[in-house]
C-alpha positions as a printed NumPy array, in Angstrom:
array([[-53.753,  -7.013,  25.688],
       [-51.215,  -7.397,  28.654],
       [-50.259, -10.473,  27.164],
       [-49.327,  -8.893,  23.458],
       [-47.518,  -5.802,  24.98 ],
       [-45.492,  -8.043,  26.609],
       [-44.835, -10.154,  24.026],
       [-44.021,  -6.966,  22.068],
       [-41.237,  -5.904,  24.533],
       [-39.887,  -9.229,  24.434],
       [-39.702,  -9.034,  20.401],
       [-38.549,  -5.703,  20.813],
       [-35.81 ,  -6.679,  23.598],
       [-34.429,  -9.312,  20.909],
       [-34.194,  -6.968,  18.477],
       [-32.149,  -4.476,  20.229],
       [-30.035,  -7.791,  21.214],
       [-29.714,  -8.837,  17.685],
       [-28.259,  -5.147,  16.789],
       [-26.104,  -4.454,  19.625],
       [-24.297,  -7.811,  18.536],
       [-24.281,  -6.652,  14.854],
       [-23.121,  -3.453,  15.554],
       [-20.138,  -4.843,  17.521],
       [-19.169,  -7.573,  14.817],
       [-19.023,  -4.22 ,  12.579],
       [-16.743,  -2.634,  14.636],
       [-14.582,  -5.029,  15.94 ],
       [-14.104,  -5.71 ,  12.066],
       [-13.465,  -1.993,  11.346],
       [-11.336,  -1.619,  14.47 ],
       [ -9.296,  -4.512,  12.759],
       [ -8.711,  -3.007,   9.477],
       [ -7.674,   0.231,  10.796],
       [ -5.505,  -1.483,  13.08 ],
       [ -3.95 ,  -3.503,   9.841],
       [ -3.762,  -0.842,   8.251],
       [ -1.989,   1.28 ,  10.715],
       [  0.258,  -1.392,  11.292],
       [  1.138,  -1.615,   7.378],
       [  1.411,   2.32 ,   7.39 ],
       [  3.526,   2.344,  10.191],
       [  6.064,  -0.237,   9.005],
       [  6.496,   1.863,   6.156],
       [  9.689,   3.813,   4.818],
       [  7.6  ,   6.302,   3.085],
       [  5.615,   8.796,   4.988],
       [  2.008,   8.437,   5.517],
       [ -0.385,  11.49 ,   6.728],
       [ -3.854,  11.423,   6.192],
       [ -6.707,  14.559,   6.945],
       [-10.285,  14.132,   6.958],
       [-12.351,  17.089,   4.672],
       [-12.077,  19.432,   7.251],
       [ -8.17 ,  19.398,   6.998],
       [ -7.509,  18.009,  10.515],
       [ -4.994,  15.166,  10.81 ],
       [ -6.309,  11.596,  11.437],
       [ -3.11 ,   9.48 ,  11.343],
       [  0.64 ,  10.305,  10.525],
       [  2.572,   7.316,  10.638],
       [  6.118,   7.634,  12.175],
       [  8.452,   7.584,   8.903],
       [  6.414,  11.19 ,   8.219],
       [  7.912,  12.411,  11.599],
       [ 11.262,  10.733,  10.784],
       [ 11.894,  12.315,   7.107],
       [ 11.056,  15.272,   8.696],
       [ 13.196,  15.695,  11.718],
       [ 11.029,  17.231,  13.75 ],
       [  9.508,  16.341,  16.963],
       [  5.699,  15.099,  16.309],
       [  3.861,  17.821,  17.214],
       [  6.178,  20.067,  15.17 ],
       [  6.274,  17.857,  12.129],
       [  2.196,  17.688,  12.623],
       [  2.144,  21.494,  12.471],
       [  4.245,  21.068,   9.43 ],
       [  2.089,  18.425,   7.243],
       [ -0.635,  20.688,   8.267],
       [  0.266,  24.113,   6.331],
       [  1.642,  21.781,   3.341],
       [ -1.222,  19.94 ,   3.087],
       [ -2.959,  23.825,   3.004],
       [ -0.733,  24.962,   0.391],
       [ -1.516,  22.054,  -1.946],
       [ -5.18 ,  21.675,  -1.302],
       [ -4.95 ,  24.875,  -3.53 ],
       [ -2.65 ,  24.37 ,  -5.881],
       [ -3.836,  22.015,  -9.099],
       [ -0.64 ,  19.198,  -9.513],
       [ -0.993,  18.256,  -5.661],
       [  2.815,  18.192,  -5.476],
       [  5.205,  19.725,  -3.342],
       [  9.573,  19.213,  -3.335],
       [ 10.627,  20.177,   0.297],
       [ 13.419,  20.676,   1.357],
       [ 13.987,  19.064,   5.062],
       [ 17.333,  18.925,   6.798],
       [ 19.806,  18.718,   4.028],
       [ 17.   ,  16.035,   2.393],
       [ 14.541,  16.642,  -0.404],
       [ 11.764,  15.185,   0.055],
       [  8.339,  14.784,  -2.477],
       [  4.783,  15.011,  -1.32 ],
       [  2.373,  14.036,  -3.218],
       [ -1.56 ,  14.192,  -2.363],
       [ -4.623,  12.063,  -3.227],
       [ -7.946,  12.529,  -2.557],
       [-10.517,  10.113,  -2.097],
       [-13.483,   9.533,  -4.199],
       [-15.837,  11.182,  -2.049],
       [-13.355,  13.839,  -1.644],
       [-14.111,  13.55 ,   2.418],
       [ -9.843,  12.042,   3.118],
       [ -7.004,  13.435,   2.069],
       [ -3.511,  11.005,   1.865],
       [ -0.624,  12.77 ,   1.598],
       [  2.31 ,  10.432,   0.646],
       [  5.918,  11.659,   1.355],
       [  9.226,  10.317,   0.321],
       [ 13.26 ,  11.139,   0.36 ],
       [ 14.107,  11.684,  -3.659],
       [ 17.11 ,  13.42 ,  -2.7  ],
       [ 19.149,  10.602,  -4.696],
       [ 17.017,  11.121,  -7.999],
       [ 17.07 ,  15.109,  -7.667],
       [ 20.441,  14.765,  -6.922],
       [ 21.149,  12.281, -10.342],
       [ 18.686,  14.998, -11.936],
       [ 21.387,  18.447, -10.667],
       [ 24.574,  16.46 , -12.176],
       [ 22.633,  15.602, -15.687],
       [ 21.511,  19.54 , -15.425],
       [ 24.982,  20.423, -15.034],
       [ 26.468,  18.218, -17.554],
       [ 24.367,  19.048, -20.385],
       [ 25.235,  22.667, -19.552],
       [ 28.662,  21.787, -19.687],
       [ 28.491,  19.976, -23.394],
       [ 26.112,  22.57 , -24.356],
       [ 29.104,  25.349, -23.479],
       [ 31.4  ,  23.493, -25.162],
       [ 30.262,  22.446, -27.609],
       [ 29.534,  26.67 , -28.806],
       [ 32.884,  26.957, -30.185],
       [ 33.805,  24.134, -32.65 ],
       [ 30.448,  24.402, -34.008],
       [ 30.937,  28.43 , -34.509],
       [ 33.575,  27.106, -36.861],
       [ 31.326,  24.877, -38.717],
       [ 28.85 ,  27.561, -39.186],
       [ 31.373,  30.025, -40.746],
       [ 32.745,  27.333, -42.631],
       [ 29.355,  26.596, -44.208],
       [ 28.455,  30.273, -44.611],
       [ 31.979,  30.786, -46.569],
       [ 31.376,  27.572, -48.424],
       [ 27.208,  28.7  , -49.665],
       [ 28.846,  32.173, -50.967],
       [ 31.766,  31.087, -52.645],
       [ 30.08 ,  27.844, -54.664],
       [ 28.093,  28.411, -57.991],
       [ 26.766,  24.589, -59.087],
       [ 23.604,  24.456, -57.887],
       [ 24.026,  21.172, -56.405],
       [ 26.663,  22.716, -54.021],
       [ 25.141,  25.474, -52.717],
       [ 21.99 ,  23.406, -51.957],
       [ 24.475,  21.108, -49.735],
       [ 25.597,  24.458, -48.093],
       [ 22.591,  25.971, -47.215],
       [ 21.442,  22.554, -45.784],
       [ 25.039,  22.593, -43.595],
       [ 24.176,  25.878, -42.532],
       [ 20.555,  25.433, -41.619],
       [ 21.474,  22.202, -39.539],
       [ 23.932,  24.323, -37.943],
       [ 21.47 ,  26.605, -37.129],
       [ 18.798,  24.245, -35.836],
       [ 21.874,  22.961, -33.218],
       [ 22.578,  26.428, -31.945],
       [ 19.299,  26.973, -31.133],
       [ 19.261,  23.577, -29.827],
       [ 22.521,  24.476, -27.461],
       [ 20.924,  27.616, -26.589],
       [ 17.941,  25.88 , -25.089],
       [ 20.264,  23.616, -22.876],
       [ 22.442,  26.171, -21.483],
       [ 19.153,  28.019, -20.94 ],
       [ 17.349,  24.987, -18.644],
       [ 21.265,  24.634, -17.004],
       [ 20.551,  28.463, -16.039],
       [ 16.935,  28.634, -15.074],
       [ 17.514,  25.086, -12.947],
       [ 20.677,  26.73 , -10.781],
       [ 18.98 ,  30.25 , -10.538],
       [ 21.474,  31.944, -12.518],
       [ 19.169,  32.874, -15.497],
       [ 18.465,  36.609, -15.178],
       [ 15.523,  39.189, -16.42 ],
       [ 15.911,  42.946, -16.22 ],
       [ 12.189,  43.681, -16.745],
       [ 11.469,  47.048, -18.364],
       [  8.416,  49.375, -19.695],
       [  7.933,  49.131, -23.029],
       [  5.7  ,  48.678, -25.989],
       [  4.859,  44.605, -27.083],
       [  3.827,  44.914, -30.735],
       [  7.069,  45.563, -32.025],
       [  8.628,  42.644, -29.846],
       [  5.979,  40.245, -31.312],
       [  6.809,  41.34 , -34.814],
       [ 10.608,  40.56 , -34.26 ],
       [  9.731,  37.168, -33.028],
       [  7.591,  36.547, -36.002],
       [ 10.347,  37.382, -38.489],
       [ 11.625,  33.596, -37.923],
       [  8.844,  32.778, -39.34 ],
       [  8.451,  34.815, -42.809],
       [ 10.084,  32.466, -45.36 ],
       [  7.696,  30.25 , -44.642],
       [  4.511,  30.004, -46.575],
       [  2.442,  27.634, -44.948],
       [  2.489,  30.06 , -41.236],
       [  0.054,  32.718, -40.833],
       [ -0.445,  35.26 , -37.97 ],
       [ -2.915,  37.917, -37.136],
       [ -2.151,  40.403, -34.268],
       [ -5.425,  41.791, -32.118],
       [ -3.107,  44.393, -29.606],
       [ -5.892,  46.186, -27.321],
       [ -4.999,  49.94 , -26.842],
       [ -4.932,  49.663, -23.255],
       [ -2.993,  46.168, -23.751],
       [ -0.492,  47.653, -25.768],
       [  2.866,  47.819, -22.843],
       [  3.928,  45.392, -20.097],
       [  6.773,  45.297, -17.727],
       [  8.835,  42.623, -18.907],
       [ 12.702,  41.488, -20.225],
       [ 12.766,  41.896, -24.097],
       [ 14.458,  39.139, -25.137],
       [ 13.06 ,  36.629, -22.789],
       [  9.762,  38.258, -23.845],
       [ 10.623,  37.5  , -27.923],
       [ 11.771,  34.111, -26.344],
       [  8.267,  33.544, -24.998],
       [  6.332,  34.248, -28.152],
       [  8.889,  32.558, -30.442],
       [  8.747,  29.211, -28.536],
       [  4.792,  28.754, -28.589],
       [  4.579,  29.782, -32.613],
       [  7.219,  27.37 , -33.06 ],
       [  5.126,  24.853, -30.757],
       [  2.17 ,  25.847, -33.03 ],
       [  3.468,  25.554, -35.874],
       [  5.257,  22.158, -35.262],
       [  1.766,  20.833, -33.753],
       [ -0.075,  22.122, -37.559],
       [ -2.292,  20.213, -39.078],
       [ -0.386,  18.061, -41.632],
       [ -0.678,  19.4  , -45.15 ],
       [ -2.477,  22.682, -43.76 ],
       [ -1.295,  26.179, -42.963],
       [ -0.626,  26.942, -39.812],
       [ -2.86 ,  29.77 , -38.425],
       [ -1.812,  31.561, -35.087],
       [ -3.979,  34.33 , -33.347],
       [ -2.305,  36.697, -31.129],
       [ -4.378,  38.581, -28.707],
       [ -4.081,  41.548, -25.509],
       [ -6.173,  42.594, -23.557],
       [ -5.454,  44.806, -19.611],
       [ -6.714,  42.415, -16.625],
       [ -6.264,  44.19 , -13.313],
       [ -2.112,  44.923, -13.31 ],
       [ -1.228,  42.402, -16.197],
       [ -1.355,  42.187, -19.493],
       [ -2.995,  38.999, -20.846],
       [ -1.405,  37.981, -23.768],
       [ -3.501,  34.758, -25.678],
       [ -1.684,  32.657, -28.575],
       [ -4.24 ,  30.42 , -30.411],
       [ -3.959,  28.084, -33.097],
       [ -5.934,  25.772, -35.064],
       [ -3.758,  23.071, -35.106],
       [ -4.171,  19.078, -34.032],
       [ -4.961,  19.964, -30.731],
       [ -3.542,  17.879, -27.605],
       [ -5.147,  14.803, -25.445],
       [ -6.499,  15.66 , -21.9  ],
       [ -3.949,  13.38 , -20.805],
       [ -1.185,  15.551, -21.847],
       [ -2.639,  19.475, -20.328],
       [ -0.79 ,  18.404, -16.842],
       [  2.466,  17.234, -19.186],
       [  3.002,  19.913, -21.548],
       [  5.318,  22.444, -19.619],
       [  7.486,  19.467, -18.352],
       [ 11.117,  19.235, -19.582],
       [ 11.721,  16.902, -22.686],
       [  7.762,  16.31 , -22.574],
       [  6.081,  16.054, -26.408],
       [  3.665,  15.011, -27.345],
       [  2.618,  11.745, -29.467],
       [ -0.225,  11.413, -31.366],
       [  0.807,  10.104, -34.753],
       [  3.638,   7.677, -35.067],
       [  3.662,   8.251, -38.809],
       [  4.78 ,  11.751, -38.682],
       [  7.968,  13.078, -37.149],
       [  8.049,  15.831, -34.859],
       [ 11.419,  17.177, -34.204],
       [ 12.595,  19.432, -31.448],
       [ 13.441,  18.492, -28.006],
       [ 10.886,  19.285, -25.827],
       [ 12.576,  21.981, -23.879],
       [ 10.843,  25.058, -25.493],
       [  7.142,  24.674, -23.43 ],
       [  9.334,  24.445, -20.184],
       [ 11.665,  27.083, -20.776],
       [  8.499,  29.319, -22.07 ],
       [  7.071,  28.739, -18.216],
       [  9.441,  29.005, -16.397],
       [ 10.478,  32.09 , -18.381],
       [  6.968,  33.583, -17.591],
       [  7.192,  32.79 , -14.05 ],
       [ 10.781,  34.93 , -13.064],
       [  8.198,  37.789, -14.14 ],
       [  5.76 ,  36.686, -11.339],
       [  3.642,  36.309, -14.129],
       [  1.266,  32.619, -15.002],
       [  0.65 ,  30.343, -18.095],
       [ -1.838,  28.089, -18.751],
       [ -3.012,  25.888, -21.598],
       [ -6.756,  24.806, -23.139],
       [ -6.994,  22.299, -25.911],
       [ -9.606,  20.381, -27.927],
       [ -8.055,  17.789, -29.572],
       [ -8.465,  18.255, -33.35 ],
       [ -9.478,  21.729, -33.352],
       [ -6.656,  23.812, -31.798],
       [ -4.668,  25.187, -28.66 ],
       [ -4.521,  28.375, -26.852],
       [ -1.919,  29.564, -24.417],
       [ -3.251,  31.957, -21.794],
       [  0.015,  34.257, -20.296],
       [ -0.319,  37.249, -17.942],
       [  2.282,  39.155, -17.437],
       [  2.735,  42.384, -15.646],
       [  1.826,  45.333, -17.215],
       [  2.907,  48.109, -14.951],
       [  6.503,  49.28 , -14.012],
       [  7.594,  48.893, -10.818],
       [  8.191,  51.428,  -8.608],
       [ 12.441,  51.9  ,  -9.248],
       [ 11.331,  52.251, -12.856],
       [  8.504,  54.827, -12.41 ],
       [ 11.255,  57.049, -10.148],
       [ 13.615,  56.621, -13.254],
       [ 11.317,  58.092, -15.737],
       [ 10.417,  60.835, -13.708]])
């Protein structure tokens, strides 16, 4: 009995031997990955921070310090309430600016969701490349007002004054292409405004219905559109700029009706209803529908998308982008849901109260 027991501890004793040494390969082969990879992520130009689940900072290599400019604890402090800020937000993407540098963060989460990487670079080059293009095409689009003011009134001169047929078909053709580019002009001097801050709202109390009707009169020579209005009693008013307002509602039955089913009529729902202090406002269609791949896409600028490569869709991808960003001067939020093939709704709320200057107006 003596004999097996200690033939047992002996077994045993080898055992523990055999795992200690295991247990150290493991870790001396971890301890050289990390310290690979923190010698890779080091080396680095691009910033490198990384948080465990719990949001605490594991490594931050030293070009995150660096682009920055802060000392490390600072610049730790820092990474920590952005990496806070987009945890929460949805695109996991940040532009900073950081001592006369803009820099872009972008985060990734692993699989397990249990590390967080948040990778930082200096785009002030491509923003700045991105500011002179803004400016320029607000420039061209300014210019380019008055010489085709001229064409306009030309071609509204020529479609009244012609009798063959032939002619005036010509005309009206001149003067709806006319048309199409000063809309066209008016959506690049409005991006050149909303991207320097200069675009302004003066929000006021008033009644929607009659807003969404005006928008809709665009549309009323045209037989194959269709729109039903559902305006809840107590969703009836909200606290917003008029004509950015008819902007807003004119852009997404334009995007609905460009995004129709081929050969179908288009068919656009417009619903209100009062959530909390806004008004939700939701625009559905039943058109083609969009591609999961393109819900995160579909507010950028010059962003459409392509489904069919047999059927032309015109425009210029500017009116989804202007819509949002028209939505959020009103501290107001858009969002989009989409089954591809069966239709697309737009979800805005916007406020619905007057503020407090306009309530001491009224009274």
């Amino acid at each position: 009995m003596q004999e097996r027991l200690i033939t047992a501890q002996n077994r045993l004793k080898e055992l523990n031997f055999s795992l200690e040494e295991k247990v150290k390969k493991q870790v001396q082969t971890i301890q050289r990955h990390e310290a690979l990879l923190t010698s890779l992520f080091s080396d680095m130009k691009e910033g490198i921070v990384l948080f465990n689940e719990k949001l605490e900072m594991r490594f931050c290599n030293p070009s995150a310090v660096r682009l920055l400019n802060l000392s490390e604890e600072e610049a730790k402090k820092r990474f920590l309430a952005l990496v806070k800020e987009m945890h929460q937000s949805r695109d996991k993407h940040l532009f900073i600016q950081s001592q006369g540098f803009d820099l872009e963060l972008r985060m990734f989460e692993s699989g397990a969701k249990d590390v967080f990487c948040v990778f930082v670079r200096d785009a002030t080059s491509e923003l700045q490349i991105d500011r002179l293009k803004d400016e320029l095409i607000g420039i061209a689009a300014h210019e380019l007002k008055t010489p085709l003011a001229g064409v306009r009134m030309a071609a509204e001169c020529l479609s009244k004054t012609v009798q063959d047929p032939e002619s005036k078909e010509t005309a009206a053709e001149l003067l709806e292409s006319a048309d199409e580019m000063k809309s066209m002009i008016s959506r690049w001097l409005d991006v050149a405004k909303l991207q320097t801050g200069s675009y302004e709202i003066h929000p006021e109390f008033c009644l929607i219905k009659p807003m969404i009707r005006k928008a809709l009169k665009h549309f009323s020579g045209f037989k194959d559109f269709e729109c039903s209005l559902e305006i809840s009693p107590d969703a009836a008013a909200a606290n917003v700029d008029k004509q950015a307002f008819m902007q807003i509602v004119q852009n997404l039955l334009s995007n609905a009706y460009k995004y129709r089913k081929e050969g179908g009529v288009c068919r656009v729902k417009i619903q209100t209803r009062k959530s909390g202090d806004f008004l939700e406002l939701k625009v559905e269609d039943e058109g083609i529908g969009l591609p999961e791949s393109a819900i995160d896409k579909i507010f950028d600028r010059f962003y459409q998308v392509r489904m069919d490569p047999a059927r032309k869709i015109g425009g210029t991808g500017l009116g989804l982008y202007i819509t949002k960003e028209l939505v959020l001067l009103h501290k107001g939020k858009i969002t989009v849901a989409s089954t591809l093939g069966e239709g697309t709704v737009f979800t805005l709320e916007l406020p619905a109260l007057p503020t407090e200057t306009e309530k001491g107006k009224d009274e």
